[in-house]
Coordinates of C-alpha atoms and ligand atoms in Angstrom, one line a residue:
Chain A
M166 CA -18.5 29.3 12.5
K167 CA -18.6 29.4 16.3
F168 CA -15.7 29.0 18.7
N169 CA -15.9 28.4 22.3
D170 CA -13.5 30.9 23.8
D171 CA -14.5 32.9 26.9
S172 CA -12.1 35.7 25.9
G173 CA -14.2 36.5 22.8
F174 CA -11.0 36.5 20.8
I175 CA -10.8 34.1 17.8
I176 CA -7.1 34.4 17.6
R177 CA -4.6 35.2 20.4
M178 CA -0.8 35.4 20.1
F179 CA 1.4 35.4 23.2
H180 CA 5.1 36.3 23.0
V181 CA 5.4 34.6 19.6
Y182 CA 8.8 34.2 17.9
K183 CA 9.6 32.8 14.5
R184 CA 13.3 32.1 13.9
Y185 CA 14.8 31.0 10.6
A186 CA 18.3 29.8 10.4
S187 CA 19.7 33.2 9.5
K188 CA 17.3 35.6 11.1
N189 CA 14.3 36.3 13.3
A190 CA 11.2 36.8 11.2
L191 CA 9.0 37.5 14.1
I192 CA 10.0 38.8 17.6
D193 CA 7.8 38.8 20.7
I194 CA 4.4 39.2 18.9
N195 CA 1.4 39.7 21.2
L196 CA -1.9 40.1 19.3
D197 CA -5.6 39.5 19.9
I198 CA -8.1 39.3 17.1
S199 CA -11.9 39.3 17.7
E200 CA -14.4 37.4 15.8
N201 CA -15.7 39.2 12.8
E202 CA -12.9 41.7 12.9
F203 CA -11.6 43.3 9.7
L204 CA -7.9 43.7 10.3
F205 CA -4.9 44.9 8.3
I206 CA -1.4 43.7 8.9
T207 CA 1.0 46.2 7.3
G208 CA 4.7 47.0 7.1
P209 CA 7.5 47.1 4.6
T210 CA 8.6 44.0 2.6
G211 CA 10.4 41.6 4.8
A212 CA 8.6 42.8 8.0
G213 CA 7.1 39.4 8.7
K214 CA 3.5 39.7 7.5
T215 CA 3.4 36.5 5.4
T216 CA 5.2 34.7 8.2
L217 CA 2.6 35.8 10.8
L218 CA -0.2 34.5 8.6
K219 CA 1.6 31.2 8.0
L220 CA 1.9 30.6 11.8
L221 CA -1.9 30.9 12.1
Y222 CA -2.8 28.0 9.8
L223 CA 0.3 26.0 10.8
G224 CA 2.0 26.5 7.4
E225 CA 4.9 26.6 9.8
P226 CA 5.2 26.1 13.6
A227 CA 6.1 29.0 15.8
S228 CA 9.6 28.8 17.3
E229 CA 8.4 30.1 20.7
G230 CA 5.3 31.5 22.4
Q231 CA 1.7 30.5 22.2
I232 CA -1.0 30.9 19.6
L233 CA -4.6 30.1 20.3
V234 CA -7.1 29.7 17.5
G235 CA -10.7 29.4 18.7
G236 CA -9.3 28.8 22.1
R237 CA -7.1 25.9 21.1
S238 CA -3.4 26.0 21.4
L239 CA -1.7 25.3 18.1
S240 CA 1.3 23.7 19.8
R241 CA -1.1 21.0 21.1
I242 CA -2.6 20.2 17.7
S243 CA -1.5 16.8 16.5
R244 CA -0.5 16.0 12.9
R245 CA -3.9 14.4 12.2
Q246 CA -5.8 17.4 13.4
I247 CA -3.9 19.9 11.3
P248 CA -6.2 19.5 8.2
F249 CA -9.2 20.4 10.5
L250 CA -7.4 23.5 11.7
R251 CA -6.7 24.6 8.2
R252 CA -10.3 24.2 7.2
K253 CA -11.2 27.0 9.6
F254 CA -9.1 29.3 7.4
G255 CA -9.6 30.4 3.8
V256 CA -6.2 31.4 2.7
I257 CA -5.6 33.7 -0.3
F258 CA -1.9 33.1 -1.0
Q259 CA 0.4 35.8 -2.2
N260 CA 1.3 33.8 -5.3
Y261 CA -2.3 32.3 -5.6
K262 CA -1.0 28.7 -5.4
L263 CA -3.5 27.4 -8.0
I264 CA -2.7 24.0 -9.4
P265 CA -1.6 24.7 -13.0
T266 CA -2.4 21.2 -14.3
K267 CA -6.0 21.3 -13.2
N268 CA -8.7 23.5 -14.6
I269 CA -10.5 26.1 -12.5
F270 CA -13.4 23.8 -11.6
D271 CA -11.1 21.1 -10.4
N272 CA -9.0 23.5 -8.5
I273 CA -11.9 24.6 -6.4
A274 CA -13.7 21.2 -6.3
L275 CA -10.6 19.9 -4.7
V276 CA -11.2 22.1 -1.6
A277 CA -14.8 21.2 -1.5
E278 CA -14.0 17.5 -1.7
A279 CA -11.2 17.8 0.8
V280 CA -13.5 19.3 3.4
G281 CA -16.0 16.6 2.7
T282 CA -18.7 18.2 0.7
K283 CA -21.2 15.7 -0.6
K284 CA -20.5 14.7 -4.2
R285 CA -23.8 15.9 -5.6
L286 CA -23.3 19.3 -3.9
I287 CA -19.8 20.0 -5.1
Q288 CA -20.9 21.1 -8.6
K289 CA -23.3 23.5 -7.1
K290 CA -20.8 24.8 -4.5
V291 CA -18.1 25.4 -7.1
K292 CA -20.4 27.2 -9.4
S293 CA -21.7 29.4 -6.7
V294 CA -18.3 30.6 -5.4
L295 CA -17.2 31.2 -9.0
R296 CA -20.3 33.3 -9.6
A297 CA -19.5 35.3 -6.5
V298 CA -16.1 36.3 -8.0
G299 CA -17.6 36.7 -11.5
M300 CA -15.6 33.9 -13.0
E301 CA -18.4 31.3 -13.7
E302 CA -17.5 31.6 -17.5
K303 CA -14.0 30.2 -16.9
L304 CA -14.8 26.8 -15.4
K305 CA -12.8 24.9 -18.0
A306 CA -9.9 27.3 -18.2
F307 CA -6.5 26.5 -16.7
P308 CA -4.7 28.9 -14.3
P309 CA -1.8 29.7 -16.6
G310 CA -4.2 30.9 -19.2
L311 CA -5.7 33.5 -16.9
S312 CA -4.6 37.1 -16.1
G313 CA -3.2 37.9 -12.7
G314 CA -6.5 39.5 -11.6
E315 CA -8.5 36.5 -12.8
Q316 CA -6.2 34.1 -10.9
Q317 CA -6.5 36.2 -7.8
R318 CA -10.3 36.0 -8.1
V319 CA -10.2 32.2 -8.5
A320 CA -7.9 32.2 -5.4
V321 CA -10.6 34.0 -3.5
A322 CA -13.3 31.6 -4.8
R323 CA -11.2 28.7 -3.6
A324 CA -10.6 30.3 -0.2
I325 CA -14.3 30.6 0.4
A326 CA -15.3 27.2 -1.1
G327 CA -14.9 25.5 2.3
N328 CA -17.1 28.1 4.2
P329 CA -14.2 29.2 6.5
G330 CA -14.8 31.4 9.5
I331 CA -11.5 33.2 9.0
I332 CA -10.1 34.7 5.7
L333 CA -6.4 35.3 5.5
A334 CA -5.5 37.4 2.4
D335 CA -1.8 37.9 1.7
E336 CA -1.3 41.0 -0.5
P337 CA -4.6 40.4 -2.2
T338 CA -4.3 43.5 -4.3
G339 CA -0.6 43.4 -4.7
S340 CA 0.0 43.1 -8.4
L341 CA -3.4 44.0 -9.6
D342 CA -4.7 46.9 -11.7
A343 CA -7.1 49.3 -9.8
E344 CA -10.2 47.7 -11.2
S345 CA -9.3 44.1 -10.3
A346 CA -8.1 45.3 -6.9
R347 CA -11.4 47.0 -6.2
I348 CA -13.4 43.8 -7.2
I349 CA -11.3 41.7 -4.9
F350 CA -11.5 44.1 -2.0
D351 CA -15.3 44.4 -2.3
L352 CA -15.4 40.7 -2.1
L353 CA -13.5 40.6 1.1
K354 CA -15.7 43.4 2.5
G355 CA -18.7 41.3 1.6
L356 CA -17.4 38.2 3.4
H357 CA -16.8 40.4 6.4
T358 CA -20.4 41.6 6.3
R359 CA -21.6 38.0 6.2
G360 CA -19.8 37.2 9.4
A361 CA -16.2 36.2 8.5
T362 CA -13.1 37.4 10.3
V363 CA -10.9 38.9 7.6
I364 CA -7.2 39.5 8.0
I365 CA -5.4 41.2 5.2
A366 CA -1.6 41.5 5.0
T367 CA -0.6 44.3 2.7
H368 CA 2.0 47.0 2.3
D369 CA -0.5 49.1 0.3
T370 CA -1.1 52.0 2.7
E371 CA -3.3 53.7 0.1
L372 CA -5.8 50.9 0.4
I373 CA -5.8 51.1 4.2
R374 CA -6.3 54.9 4.1
R375 CA -9.3 54.5 1.8
T376 CA -10.9 51.8 3.9
G377 CA -10.0 52.5 7.5
G378 CA -10.2 50.0 10.3
R379 CA -7.8 48.4 12.7
V380 CA -4.2 48.3 11.5
V381 CA -1.3 46.4 13.0
L382 CA 2.2 47.6 11.9
L383 CA 5.1 45.2 11.7
E384 CA 8.7 46.3 11.3
Q385 CA 11.6 43.9 11.1
G386 CA 9.6 41.2 12.9
R387 CA 8.4 43.4 15.7
L388 CA 4.8 44.6 16.3
K389 CA 5.3 48.4 16.4
M390 CA 1.7 49.7 16.6
S391 CA -1.9 48.6 16.7
T392 CA -4.3 51.4 15.9
I393 CA -7.6 52.3 14.4
I394 CA -7.5 54.4 11.3
P395 CA -10.6 56.4 10.4
K396 CA -12.1 55.9 7.0
L397 CA -11.2 58.6 4.5
S398 CA -14.3 60.3 3.3
Chain B
M192 CA -13.9 6.1 -2.8
L193 CA -15.1 6.1 -6.4
R194 CA -13.5 9.6 -6.8
F195 CA -10.2 8.2 -5.5
F196 CA -10.5 5.5 -8.0
K197 CA -11.1 8.0 -10.7
R198 CA -8.1 10.0 -9.6
A199 CA -5.9 6.9 -9.5
I200 CA -6.9 6.0 -13.1
Q201 CA -6.2 9.5 -14.2
D202 CA -2.8 9.3 -12.6
I203 CA -2.0 6.0 -14.3
L204 CA -3.1 7.4 -17.7
A205 CA -1.1 10.6 -17.1
N206 CA 2.0 8.5 -16.4
R207 CA 1.5 5.8 -18.9
F208 CA 5.1 5.0 -19.5
L209 CA 6.1 4.7 -15.9
N210 CA 3.1 2.7 -15.0
T211 CA 3.7 0.3 -18.0
V212 CA 7.2 -0.3 -16.9
T213 CA 6.1 -1.0 -13.3
I214 CA 3.3 -3.3 -14.4
I215 CA 5.7 -5.2 -16.7
S216 CA 8.2 -5.6 -13.9
I217 CA 5.5 -6.9 -11.6
A218 CA 4.3 -9.2 -14.3
L219 CA 7.9 -10.5 -14.8
S220 CA 8.3 -11.2 -11.1
V221 CA 5.0 -13.0 -10.9
L222 CA 5.9 -15.0 -14.0
I223 CA 9.2 -16.1 -12.5
I224 CA 7.9 -16.7 -9.0
G225 CA 4.9 -18.5 -10.5
A226 CA 7.2 -20.7 -12.7
F227 CA 9.1 -21.6 -9.6
A228 CA 5.9 -22.5 -7.8
L229 CA 4.6 -24.4 -10.7
F230 CA 7.8 -26.5 -10.8
F231 CA 8.0 -27.1 -7.1
I232 CA 4.3 -28.0 -6.7
N233 CA 4.5 -30.5 -9.6
A234 CA 7.8 -31.9 -8.4
N235 CA 6.4 -32.2 -5.0
A236 CA 3.4 -34.1 -6.4
V237 CA 5.8 -36.4 -8.4
I238 CA 7.7 -37.2 -5.2
N239 CA 4.6 -37.8 -3.3
F240 CA 3.5 -40.1 -6.0
W241 CA 6.7 -42.0 -5.8
T242 CA 6.8 -42.1 -2.0
K243 CA 3.2 -43.1 -1.5
G244 CA 4.3 -46.8 -1.5
I245 CA 7.3 -46.2 0.9
R246 CA 7.0 -48.1 4.1
I247 CA 9.2 -49.5 6.8
M248 CA 9.2 -53.2 7.3
A249 CA 10.2 -54.3 10.9
Y250 CA 11.1 -57.9 11.1
L251 CA 10.7 -59.5 14.6
E252 CA 12.9 -62.0 16.3
P253 CA 11.5 -65.5 16.2
D254 CA 9.5 -67.0 19.0
I255 CA 7.9 -64.0 20.5
P256 CA 4.6 -64.6 22.3
D257 CA 1.4 -63.1 20.9
E258 CA 0.8 -60.7 23.8
K259 CA 4.4 -59.3 23.4
I260 CA 3.6 -58.8 19.7
S261 CA 0.5 -56.6 20.4
E262 CA 2.6 -54.7 23.0
I263 CA 5.2 -53.9 20.3
K264 CA 2.5 -53.0 17.9
Q265 CA 1.1 -50.5 20.4
K266 CA 4.6 -49.1 21.0
I267 CA 5.1 -48.5 17.3
Q268 CA 1.7 -47.1 16.9
R269 CA 2.5 -44.5 19.6
T270 CA 5.8 -43.5 18.0
E271 CA 5.7 -40.0 16.6
G272 CA 5.5 -39.9 12.8
V273 CA 3.7 -43.2 12.4
R274 CA 0.6 -43.2 10.4
D275 CA -0.5 -46.8 10.6
V276 CA 0.9 -50.2 11.5
R277 CA -0.1 -53.5 10.1
F278 CA 1.0 -56.8 11.5
I279 CA 1.9 -59.5 9.0
S280 CA 2.3 -62.8 10.6
K281 CA 4.9 -65.2 9.2
E282 CA 2.0 -67.4 8.0
D283 CA 0.5 -64.5 6.1
A284 CA 3.9 -63.7 4.6
L285 CA 4.3 -67.2 3.5
E286 CA 0.9 -67.2 1.9
L287 CA 1.8 -64.0 0.1
L288 CA 5.0 -65.5 -1.1
R289 CA 3.1 -68.6 -2.3
I290 CA 0.8 -66.4 -4.4
Q291 CA 3.7 -64.4 -5.8
M292 CA 5.7 -67.4 -6.8
K293 CA 2.8 -69.3 -8.5
E294 CA 4.6 -72.0 -10.5
Q295 CA 7.3 -72.5 -7.9
A296 CA 4.8 -72.8 -5.1
S297 CA 5.7 -76.4 -4.7
L298 CA 9.1 -75.2 -3.4
I299 CA 7.4 -73.7 -0.5
D300 CA 5.2 -76.7 0.1
N301 CA 8.4 -78.7 0.5
L302 CA 9.6 -76.6 3.4
N303 CA 9.1 -78.3 6.7
E304 CA 9.5 -75.1 8.7
N305 CA 8.4 -71.5 7.9
P306 CA 11.6 -69.5 7.4
L307 CA 9.9 -66.1 7.4
P308 CA 9.8 -63.8 10.4
N309 CA 6.8 -62.1 11.8
A310 CA 6.8 -58.5 10.6
F311 CA 5.1 -55.1 10.9
E312 CA 4.4 -52.9 7.9
I313 CA 4.6 -49.3 9.0
H314 CA 3.6 -46.2 7.0
G315 CA 4.9 -42.9 8.2
R316 CA 3.4 -39.5 7.9
T317 CA 4.6 -37.1 5.2
V318 CA 7.9 -38.6 4.2
I319 CA 8.5 -36.0 1.6
R320 CA 9.6 -33.0 3.6
N321 CA 11.8 -34.8 6.0
W322 CA 13.7 -37.7 4.8
E323 CA 15.9 -37.4 7.9
K324 CA 12.9 -37.8 10.1
F325 CA 11.8 -40.8 8.2
E326 CA 15.2 -42.4 8.7
A327 CA 15.2 -41.5 12.4
L328 CA 11.8 -43.2 12.7
A329 CA 13.2 -46.3 11.1
Q330 CA 16.1 -46.1 13.5
Q331 CA 13.8 -45.7 16.5
I332 CA 11.8 -48.8 15.5
Q333 CA 15.0 -50.7 15.0
S334 CA 16.0 -50.0 18.6
L335 CA 12.8 -51.5 20.0
P336 CA 13.3 -54.7 21.8
S337 CA 12.4 -57.8 19.8
V338 CA 12.8 -56.0 16.5
A339 CA 15.5 -57.9 14.6
E340 CA 15.8 -55.8 11.6
V341 CA 14.2 -52.9 9.7
E342 CA 14.1 -52.4 6.0
Y343 CA 13.0 -49.3 4.1
G344 CA 13.2 -48.7 0.5
Q345 CA 14.9 -46.4 -2.0
K346 CA 17.8 -44.7 -0.4
W347 CA 18.3 -42.8 -3.6
L348 CA 14.9 -41.2 -3.1
G349 CA 16.2 -39.7 0.2
K350 CA 19.1 -38.2 -1.7
F351 CA 16.8 -36.9 -4.3
I352 CA 14.5 -35.3 -1.7
N353 CA 17.5 -33.6 -0.1
I354 CA 18.6 -32.1 -3.4
F355 CA 15.0 -31.1 -4.1
N356 CA 14.8 -29.3 -0.8
L357 CA 18.0 -27.4 -1.6
F358 CA 16.3 -26.3 -4.8
R359 CA 13.3 -25.3 -2.9
L360 CA 15.4 -23.1 -0.6
T361 CA 16.9 -21.5 -3.7
G362 CA 13.4 -20.9 -5.0
Y363 CA 12.4 -19.1 -1.8
A364 CA 15.5 -17.0 -1.9
M365 CA 14.9 -16.0 -5.5
S366 CA 11.3 -15.2 -4.7
C367 CA 12.4 -13.0 -1.9
L368 CA 14.8 -11.2 -4.2
F369 CA 12.2 -10.6 -6.9
F370 CA 9.8 -9.5 -4.2
M371 CA 12.2 -6.8 -3.0
A372 CA 13.1 -5.8 -6.5
T373 CA 9.5 -5.3 -7.4
V374 CA 8.8 -3.4 -4.2
F375 CA 11.7 -1.2 -5.2
F376 CA 10.3 -0.7 -8.7
V377 CA 6.8 0.3 -7.4
A378 CA 8.3 2.6 -4.8
N379 CA 10.2 4.4 -7.5
T380 CA 7.3 4.9 -9.8
I381 CA 5.2 6.3 -7.0
R382 CA 8.1 8.4 -5.9
L383 CA 8.4 9.9 -9.4
V384 CA 4.7 10.6 -9.6
L385 CA 4.9 12.2 -6.1
Y386 CA 7.8 14.3 -7.1
S387 CA 6.1 15.5 -10.3
R388 CA 3.1 16.5 -8.2
H389 CA 4.7 17.7 -5.0
E390 CA 3.4 21.3 -5.6
E391 CA -0.1 20.0 -6.0
I392 CA 0.2 17.9 -2.9
E393 CA 1.5 20.8 -0.9
I394 CA -1.4 23.0 -2.0
M395 CA -3.9 20.2 -1.1
R396 CA -2.4 20.1 2.4
L397 CA -2.5 23.8 2.8
V398 CA -6.2 24.0 1.9
G399 CA -7.0 21.3 4.5
A400 CA -7.0 18.0 2.7
S401 CA -6.5 15.1 5.0
E402 CA -3.6 12.8 4.6
S403 CA -5.8 9.9 3.5
F404 CA -7.5 12.2 0.9
I405 CA -4.0 12.8 -0.5
K406 CA -2.6 9.3 -0.1
D407 CA -5.5 6.9 -1.0
P408 CA -5.4 7.5 -4.7
F409 CA -1.7 6.5 -4.7
Y410 CA -2.5 3.3 -2.8
I411 CA -5.3 2.5 -5.2
Q412 CA -2.9 3.2 -8.1
S413 CA -0.3 0.8 -6.7
L414 CA -3.0 -1.8 -6.0
I415 CA -4.1 -1.5 -9.6
Q416 CA -0.5 -1.9 -10.8
G417 CA -0.1 -4.9 -8.6
S418 CA -3.3 -6.7 -9.7
V419 CA -2.8 -5.9 -13.4
G420 CA 0.8 -7.0 -13.3
G421 CA -0.1 -10.1 -11.4
M422 CA -2.9 -11.0 -13.9
I423 CA -0.6 -10.5 -16.9
G424 CA 2.2 -12.6 -15.2
L425 CA -0.2 -15.4 -14.4
G426 CA -1.8 -15.2 -17.9
V427 CA 1.6 -15.5 -19.6
L428 CA 2.6 -18.3 -17.3
F429 CA -0.6 -20.2 -18.1
I430 CA -0.1 -19.8 -21.9
G431 CA 3.5 -20.9 -21.6
F432 CA 2.4 -23.8 -19.5
K433 CA -0.1 -24.9 -22.1
F434 CA 2.5 -24.8 -24.8
V435 CA 5.1 -26.7 -22.8
I436 CA 2.8 -29.6 -21.9
G437 CA 1.6 -29.5 -25.5
D438 CA -2.1 -29.0 -25.0
W439 CA -2.0 -26.3 -27.6
I440 CA -0.4 -26.6 -30.9
V441 CA 0.1 -23.3 -32.7
D442 CA -0.4 -22.9 -36.3
I443 CA 1.9 -19.9 -36.6
W444 CA 0.9 -19.1 -40.2
G445 CA -2.7 -19.1 -39.5
W446 CA -2.3 -17.7 -36.0
K447 CA -4.7 -20.4 -34.9
L448 CA -4.7 -22.0 -31.5
E449 CA -5.9 -25.5 -31.6
M450 CA -6.8 -27.6 -28.6
N451 CA -5.3 -31.0 -28.8
P452 CA -6.3 -33.1 -25.8
N453 CA -4.6 -36.3 -27.1
F454 CA -1.1 -34.9 -27.1
G455 CA -0.3 -35.0 -23.4
F456 CA 3.0 -35.0 -21.5
P457 CA 2.5 -37.5 -18.8
I458 CA 5.1 -38.8 -16.4
S459 CA 4.0 -42.4 -16.2
D460 CA 0.4 -42.0 -15.2
F461 CA 1.1 -38.7 -13.3
Q462 CA -0.6 -35.6 -14.7
I463 CA 1.1 -32.2 -14.5
R464 CA -1.2 -29.5 -13.2
F465 CA -1.3 -25.7 -13.4
L466 CA -1.3 -23.8 -10.2
S467 CA -4.5 -24.3 -8.2
P468 CA -7.0 -21.4 -8.1
E469 CA -6.1 -20.8 -4.5
I470 CA -2.5 -20.4 -5.3
C471 CA -3.3 -18.1 -8.2
I472 CA -5.4 -15.9 -5.9
G473 CA -2.5 -16.0 -3.4
I474 CA 0.0 -14.9 -6.0
L475 CA -2.4 -12.1 -7.1
A476 CA -2.9 -11.0 -3.5
G477 CA 0.9 -11.1 -3.2
S478 CA 1.5 -8.9 -6.2
M479 CA -1.1 -6.4 -4.9
F480 CA 0.7 -6.5 -1.5
V481 CA 3.9 -5.7 -3.3
G482 CA 2.3 -2.7 -4.8
W483 CA 0.9 -1.6 -1.5
V484 CA 4.3 -2.0 0.3
G485 CA 6.1 -0.1 -2.5
C486 CA 3.6 2.7 -2.3
H487 CA 3.7 2.8 1.5
L488 CA 7.5 3.1 1.5
S489 CA 7.7 6.0 -0.9
L490 CA 4.7 7.8 0.7
R491 CA 6.4 7.5 4.0
Q492 CA 9.6 8.8 2.7
F493 CA 8.2 11.5 0.6
L494 CA 5.4 12.8 2.8
K495 CA 7.5 12.2 5.9
L496 CA 4.7 10.5 7.8
Ligands
ADP702 N1 11.4 30.0 4.7 C1 12.2 31.0 5.1 N2 13.5 30.8 5.4 C2 14.3 31.8 5.8 N3 13.9 33.0 5.9 C3 12.6 33.3 5.6 C4 11.7 32.3 5.2 N4 10.5 32.9 5.0 C5 10.7 34.2 5.4 N5 11.9 34.5 5.7 C6 12.5 35.7 6.1 O1 11.7 36.3 7.1 C7 11.5 37.7 6.9 C8 10.0 38.0 6.9 O2 9.5 37.5 5.7 P1 8.0 37.6 5.2 O3 7.1 37.2 6.3 O4 7.8 37.0 3.9 O5 7.8 39.2 5.1 P2 6.7 40.1 4.4 O6 5.6 39.1 4.0 O7 6.3 41.0 5.4 O8 7.3 40.7 3.2 C9 12.2 38.1 5.7 O9 13.4 38.6 6.0 C10 12.4 36.7 5.0 O10 13.6 36.8 4.2
MG703 MG1 4.8 38.7 2.2

């Protein structure tokens, strides 16, 4: 996916604040993210990682400041255009957010349908993304019948079903065993190789140390540090 | 579109009880409103039938020259609410009388002067809805110069029409009430379905589904509720109608419906009719509209759009 932005940044945040009734979840965040970047957002629980991701796809509006996605200011996006903004993102939610009453096929077909994939192509699309995460055998299963790792993989499959340019992954390896975590992480790496911008929120510093890359550290809603960590060899 | 239809059907099947209740409530409303319509349309026809012959007779003063008569005729013709005017000269009137009296015609022959006045026979437009207007018209004609007297029939009919109009108003009010009650019912069903699926709807939004993608199945669902309820209501009304006018005799024991065309229920030579296809379609469209409005209200409230 191409965006027309002279800056070359796919996402820009200027003095962004997010206030909830009782506290400030994000304070004066300034952050630029380039196209095809592989970026970690890290920090302790409650630092504001999930909130930062939410602001990007307009899961919530920022309280103050400006956010540009593909050169467009989110504060100027109308209600009707919000679905189009969201289709630029493939979000892997922390709690998966799969629809428990629909089977795996329908969960993913929903996204393909919603973004307007032609009916005869939907079947193909769903099967191909499920194959990519190694879940093509579980088409007919329902989310509650799957293990955490399997649900996480389905969540990844759904996130990529709409061919998004940006992948947002919230604690993608959070509650998984080492094996499942590795599969998921390799998937994300693969998407990055194929051109996607990948943003991962995680408090798993071990994961970051193993992989290396650009890391943004949040603490109590403030951006404390942005640095490149070399890959451990 | 077809997918939305499929999703709507799935929703209805998944919430069978709720949908059945809603469809029954729509059917009941259609039944009651349809029964009202049936009654009023037929009563209307009866009154029209009775009032078809109603006319105003305007009797003229004696010794009015012919050109004055045609002037008056034009005046009457131009009066609002007049459909047609016919001049009946006193000679014509006498001739009519002679024919009517037959045996006693010699009585008339014995008259050495025609005692009858010249007259106009005036038919008004649509008496039925506005007895007052009809009376006003008579009054207006009465006030014309050279008109000695006006006469118009059946004052009781005027009273009857007024009472009928009062009934009609009640009918409208009741229909409105049922309309609102049904909208409320549909809105509640949709609201409950929305509530039971709010998580799913939230997820669809987060993955970029457009509002119409989310909402259309609900609209289709409510339109299905409306049309099915409407058809059931009209069907029951039709069956009830057939029983009441006695077209069908039921053999309860054999569960056999028998058509019996000879056993009618005529009022003199007037025939009661069921609602015309146009009105049936109108009622069906109305019940679908009710579904749509109910759905729209709860979607607006629930999705805050
Ligand atoms: N909807 C909300 N209402 C009120 N406070 C919230 C809400 N969402 C998050 N917060 C608060 O904002 C802070 C940041 O939360 P979050 O972004 O989830 O942190 P992280 O993902 O880094 O663990 C926390 O203190 C949290 O309690
Ligand atoms: Mg979080």
